[in-house]
XYZ file of C-alpha atoms in Angstrom:
308
model
C -16.210 -24.386 -19.071
C -16.792 -20.775 -18.277
C -19.696 -19.639 -20.954
C -17.860 -16.548 -21.774
C -15.196 -18.410 -23.130
C -17.405 -20.461 -25.288
C -17.720 -20.340 -29.065
C -20.527 -22.063 -29.995
C -20.087 -24.015 -33.343
C -22.184 -23.343 -36.235
C -20.728 -25.525 -38.742
C -18.510 -28.723 -39.287
C -15.394 -29.750 -41.131
C -15.534 -33.059 -42.763
C -11.943 -33.976 -42.914
C -12.472 -37.832 -43.763
C -10.333 -40.293 -42.216
C -6.941 -38.350 -42.937
C -5.830 -34.691 -42.903
C -3.113 -35.904 -45.564
C -3.852 -34.262 -48.958
C -2.336 -37.415 -50.787
C -4.262 -40.047 -48.618
C -7.400 -37.571 -49.204
C -6.805 -37.851 -52.949
C -6.699 -41.878 -52.421
C -9.680 -41.808 -50.573
C -11.552 -39.759 -52.849
C -11.210 -42.293 -55.952
C -11.542 -45.132 -53.416
C -14.719 -43.974 -52.005
C -16.237 -42.575 -55.246
C -15.681 -46.200 -57.192
C -17.243 -47.855 -54.304
C -20.156 -45.391 -54.481
C -20.703 -45.906 -58.169
C -20.252 -49.766 -57.881
C -23.085 -49.504 -55.138
C -25.564 -47.457 -56.924
C -25.243 -49.992 -60.232
C -25.619 -52.765 -58.058
C -28.704 -51.645 -56.144
C -30.140 -50.028 -59.110
C -29.949 -53.107 -61.129
C -31.543 -55.106 -58.533
C -34.264 -52.829 -58.476
C -34.806 -52.889 -62.066
C -34.497 -56.395 -62.496
C -37.270 -57.032 -59.661
C -39.552 -54.592 -60.907
C -39.469 -55.616 -64.401
C -39.595 -59.540 -64.154
C -43.104 -60.764 -62.978
C -41.240 -64.283 -61.855
C -39.558 -62.084 -59.200
C -42.909 -60.391 -57.937
C -42.852 -62.069 -54.632
C -42.547 -61.313 -51.098
C -38.631 -62.139 -50.553
C -38.058 -59.920 -53.889
C -40.459 -57.100 -52.522
C -38.267 -56.673 -49.509
C -35.005 -57.094 -51.478
C -36.024 -54.475 -53.768
C -36.585 -52.110 -50.923
C -33.684 -53.280 -48.962
C -31.594 -52.180 -52.355
C -33.385 -48.993 -52.236
C -32.511 -47.903 -48.235
C -28.775 -49.137 -49.517
C -29.025 -46.751 -52.149
C -30.344 -43.973 -50.581
C -28.176 -44.704 -47.393
C -24.684 -44.747 -49.217
C -25.656 -41.579 -50.831
C -26.723 -39.849 -47.770
C -23.448 -40.687 -46.068
C -21.020 -40.154 -49.269
C -19.447 -36.870 -49.328
C -17.450 -35.733 -52.162
C -14.150 -34.101 -51.047
C -13.757 -30.634 -52.230
C -11.737 -27.524 -51.094
C -14.573 -26.610 -48.845
C -15.207 -29.379 -46.196
C -17.576 -27.351 -44.120
C -20.978 -28.338 -43.512
C -23.621 -26.351 -41.589
C -24.907 -27.569 -38.508
C -28.364 -27.825 -40.248
C -26.651 -29.801 -42.559
C -25.182 -32.136 -40.485
C -28.085 -33.338 -38.325
C -30.195 -33.829 -41.370
C -27.359 -36.191 -42.545
C -27.736 -37.940 -39.306
C -31.329 -38.155 -39.189
C -31.048 -40.148 -42.212
C -28.182 -42.173 -41.193
C -29.852 -43.354 -38.310
C -33.070 -43.759 -39.468
C -31.716 -45.630 -42.531
C -29.420 -47.995 -40.649
C -32.819 -48.755 -38.550
C -34.370 -49.458 -41.402
C -31.755 -51.896 -42.945
C -32.116 -53.668 -39.647
C -35.965 -53.828 -39.489
C -36.328 -55.152 -43.256
C -33.685 -57.865 -42.701
C -35.749 -58.994 -39.776
C -39.033 -58.944 -41.979
C -36.960 -60.805 -44.664
C -35.886 -63.482 -42.073
C -39.635 -63.899 -41.008
C -40.546 -64.488 -44.648
C -37.857 -67.100 -44.857
C -39.349 -68.738 -41.724
C -42.925 -68.847 -43.236
C -41.616 -70.134 -46.626
C -39.625 -73.176 -45.130
C -41.641 -73.887 -41.806
C -44.999 -72.993 -43.058
C -44.868 -73.513 -46.899
C -48.775 -74.514 -47.383
C -49.723 -71.158 -45.519
C -47.234 -69.086 -47.211
C -49.653 -67.262 -49.684
C -52.047 -66.352 -47.098
C -49.432 -65.375 -44.622
C -47.506 -63.388 -46.632
C -50.101 -61.798 -48.663
C -49.255 -58.524 -50.698
C -51.364 -56.230 -48.163
C -49.497 -57.951 -45.005
C -45.959 -57.476 -46.914
C -47.027 -53.541 -47.514
C -48.154 -53.102 -43.962
C -44.753 -54.624 -42.520
C -43.069 -52.414 -44.682
C -45.032 -49.402 -43.566
C -44.197 -50.152 -40.197
C -40.425 -50.692 -40.788
C -40.574 -47.263 -42.411
C -42.357 -45.528 -39.241
C -40.372 -47.071 -36.450
C -37.129 -46.164 -38.427
C -38.216 -42.499 -38.979
C -39.552 -42.166 -35.188
C -36.100 -43.606 -34.210
C -34.268 -41.127 -36.414
C -36.295 -38.256 -35.254
C -35.759 -38.982 -31.446
C -31.946 -38.955 -31.843
C -31.868 -35.964 -33.786
C -34.077 -33.991 -31.858
C -32.045 -35.193 -28.873
C -28.750 -33.754 -30.493
C -30.445 -30.288 -30.761
C -30.116 -30.127 -26.986
C -26.494 -30.608 -27.440
C -23.892 -27.785 -27.131
C -21.138 -27.861 -29.725
C -18.102 -25.732 -28.730
C -14.184 -25.605 -29.488
C -13.200 -28.247 -32.197
C -15.251 -28.465 -35.017
C -13.213 -30.983 -37.082
C -14.731 -34.334 -37.981
C -12.226 -37.150 -38.910
C -15.212 -38.976 -40.942
C -16.726 -38.769 -44.260
C -20.399 -38.042 -42.860
C -21.701 -36.820 -39.285
C -22.192 -39.922 -37.384
C -23.666 -40.161 -33.818
C -20.601 -41.025 -31.782
C -18.572 -38.513 -33.200
C -20.817 -35.608 -32.716
C -21.286 -36.792 -29.075
C -17.492 -36.636 -28.441
C -17.394 -33.393 -29.690
C -20.123 -31.776 -26.987
C -18.879 -29.657 -24.538
C -22.541 -30.167 -22.481
C -23.804 -33.221 -20.568
C -25.027 -35.769 -23.103
C -26.259 -38.455 -20.220
C -29.736 -38.191 -21.769
C -28.747 -39.132 -25.195
C -26.725 -42.168 -24.130
C -29.472 -43.228 -21.962
C -32.065 -42.936 -24.672
C -29.673 -44.581 -27.246
C -29.230 -47.662 -25.080
C -32.718 -47.988 -24.414
C -34.046 -47.345 -28.258
C -31.253 -49.256 -29.432
C -32.593 -52.365 -27.356
C -35.787 -52.340 -28.969
C -34.893 -51.286 -32.406
C -31.534 -53.436 -33.091
C -31.568 -56.297 -30.187
C -35.049 -56.754 -30.629
C -35.042 -57.795 -34.662
C -31.849 -59.456 -34.139
C -32.973 -61.903 -31.555
C -36.048 -62.486 -33.762
C -33.912 -63.368 -36.718
C -31.679 -65.838 -34.667
C -34.830 -67.401 -33.140
C -36.242 -67.928 -37.282
C -33.209 -69.183 -38.255
C -33.359 -71.817 -35.368
C -36.761 -73.012 -36.377
C -35.531 -72.988 -40.225
C -32.731 -75.038 -39.087
C -34.453 -77.691 -37.501
C -37.085 -77.592 -40.155
C -34.322 -78.133 -42.810
C -32.607 -80.889 -40.716
C -36.145 -82.865 -40.879
C -35.878 -82.859 -44.467
C -35.257 -86.644 -45.873
C -33.345 -85.757 -49.279
C -29.936 -84.126 -49.238
C -30.997 -82.342 -52.607
C -34.153 -80.935 -50.728
C -32.181 -79.627 -48.020
C -29.607 -77.688 -49.949
C -32.486 -76.316 -51.761
C -33.983 -75.130 -48.715
C -30.752 -73.539 -47.249
C -29.777 -71.800 -50.444
C -33.154 -69.901 -50.356
C -31.693 -68.255 -46.705
C -27.821 -68.424 -47.548
C -27.672 -64.926 -49.040
C -29.901 -63.273 -46.143
C -27.779 -64.670 -43.516
C -24.600 -63.951 -45.508
C -26.047 -59.942 -45.498
C -27.328 -60.183 -41.646
C -23.819 -61.667 -40.778
C -22.274 -58.904 -42.579
C -24.499 -56.313 -41.375
C -24.341 -56.767 -37.837
C -20.664 -57.790 -37.796
C -19.783 -54.324 -38.788
C -22.037 -52.699 -36.512
C -21.152 -54.626 -33.589
C -17.572 -53.617 -34.157
C -18.617 -49.932 -34.075
C -21.285 -49.604 -31.156
C -20.943 -52.410 -28.729
C -18.409 -50.356 -26.760
C -18.288 -47.337 -24.313
C -18.225 -43.786 -25.864
C -15.046 -42.671 -24.546
C -13.131 -45.792 -26.091
C -14.157 -44.462 -29.413
C -11.276 -44.281 -32.038
C -9.743 -44.175 -35.279
C -9.950 -47.981 -35.732
C -13.958 -47.660 -35.109
C -14.169 -45.176 -37.940
C -12.661 -47.281 -40.217
C -15.503 -49.690 -39.159
C -17.943 -47.519 -39.500
C -17.049 -46.762 -43.280
C -17.275 -50.511 -43.595
C -21.037 -50.752 -42.658
C -21.804 -47.375 -44.089
C -20.157 -48.070 -47.627
C -18.979 -51.735 -47.985
C -22.187 -53.502 -46.701
C -24.494 -51.674 -49.060
C -21.711 -52.429 -51.831
C -21.697 -56.034 -51.333
C -25.350 -56.624 -51.000
C -26.074 -56.796 -54.413
C -23.324 -59.141 -55.228
C -24.272 -61.322 -52.452
C -27.663 -61.752 -53.514
C -27.051 -62.201 -57.062
C -24.205 -64.390 -57.009
C -25.626 -67.725 -57.028
C -29.189 -66.884 -57.430
C -30.336 -68.302 -60.532
C -33.680 -66.510 -60.759
C -31.540 -63.041 -60.137
C -29.219 -64.310 -63.184
C -32.102 -64.603 -65.537
C -34.032 -61.478 -64.403
C -30.619 -59.502 -65.234
C -30.140 -61.433 -68.312
C -33.900 -60.676 -69.711
C -33.164 -57.011 -68.554
C -30.072 -56.633 -70.385
C -31.212 -58.814 -73.539
C -34.633 -59.422 -73.559
C -36.065 -61.949 -76.091
C -32.406 -62.661 -77.054
C -31.470 -64.246 -73.541
C -34.790 -66.266 -73.639
C -33.495 -67.766 -76.974
C -30.372 -68.572 -75.350
C -31.931 -70.540 -72.480
């Protein structure tokens, strides 16, 4: 494109998934409802774990941090629809940084939780020393550092990209694939780094999680008692469900070439950006007696103890 005919984009328009006013109103109330449910659910998980000494264990320590990450993530990605849908270039890159960083952080925390379940089931006698408070904090700090570096890398690379022409984003937030498709400069470096870093930050933890569950299943199958097998598996079921939901929606979006990205992938992105954080509290508390008890004590206090 001739440089004299280029108009450099200084802001973007977040149009949501539709430009129809009627559909936008429906989407507004739908996303607002989902956002409020997500906030309430994750805040309750954090409060229940924080105020109940029975839940001060590595598994719930990481769960509280996962809920905090989901809370931060959905707040970053949710955009209230208004008459002015414009977002500045700097604001869009800021949102992109937190989006990329928090997705990576979710992924790393889930892998760390898989390691916790592996130690608890495969090496129960060493669990207290292998998952000491100091190590848990160190693992969490490493997750935060890697995810922050990952987000910073892609955000800085995005500053090299030139945007001109269309500034419409048919999304509720600034998403990397969408921005790259709006670019009018060469994005080959972005694609190469995305594949290289993505393989490390996503595929490596996924492989680690799969291997952890292979060893967990082998250990469970060696347990002679059926009730003990069920109890051991039930401690992993919630985490396994969340991992499946997270990677399932993520793979629907990103395991494809950029040029094939379409509106159906926008809906899939909303699934992992909005639906997954909303479902996590329900999955972890649905059949978890410890969490039921903690929530009961949080709301009813001593009255709940008398009832139980």
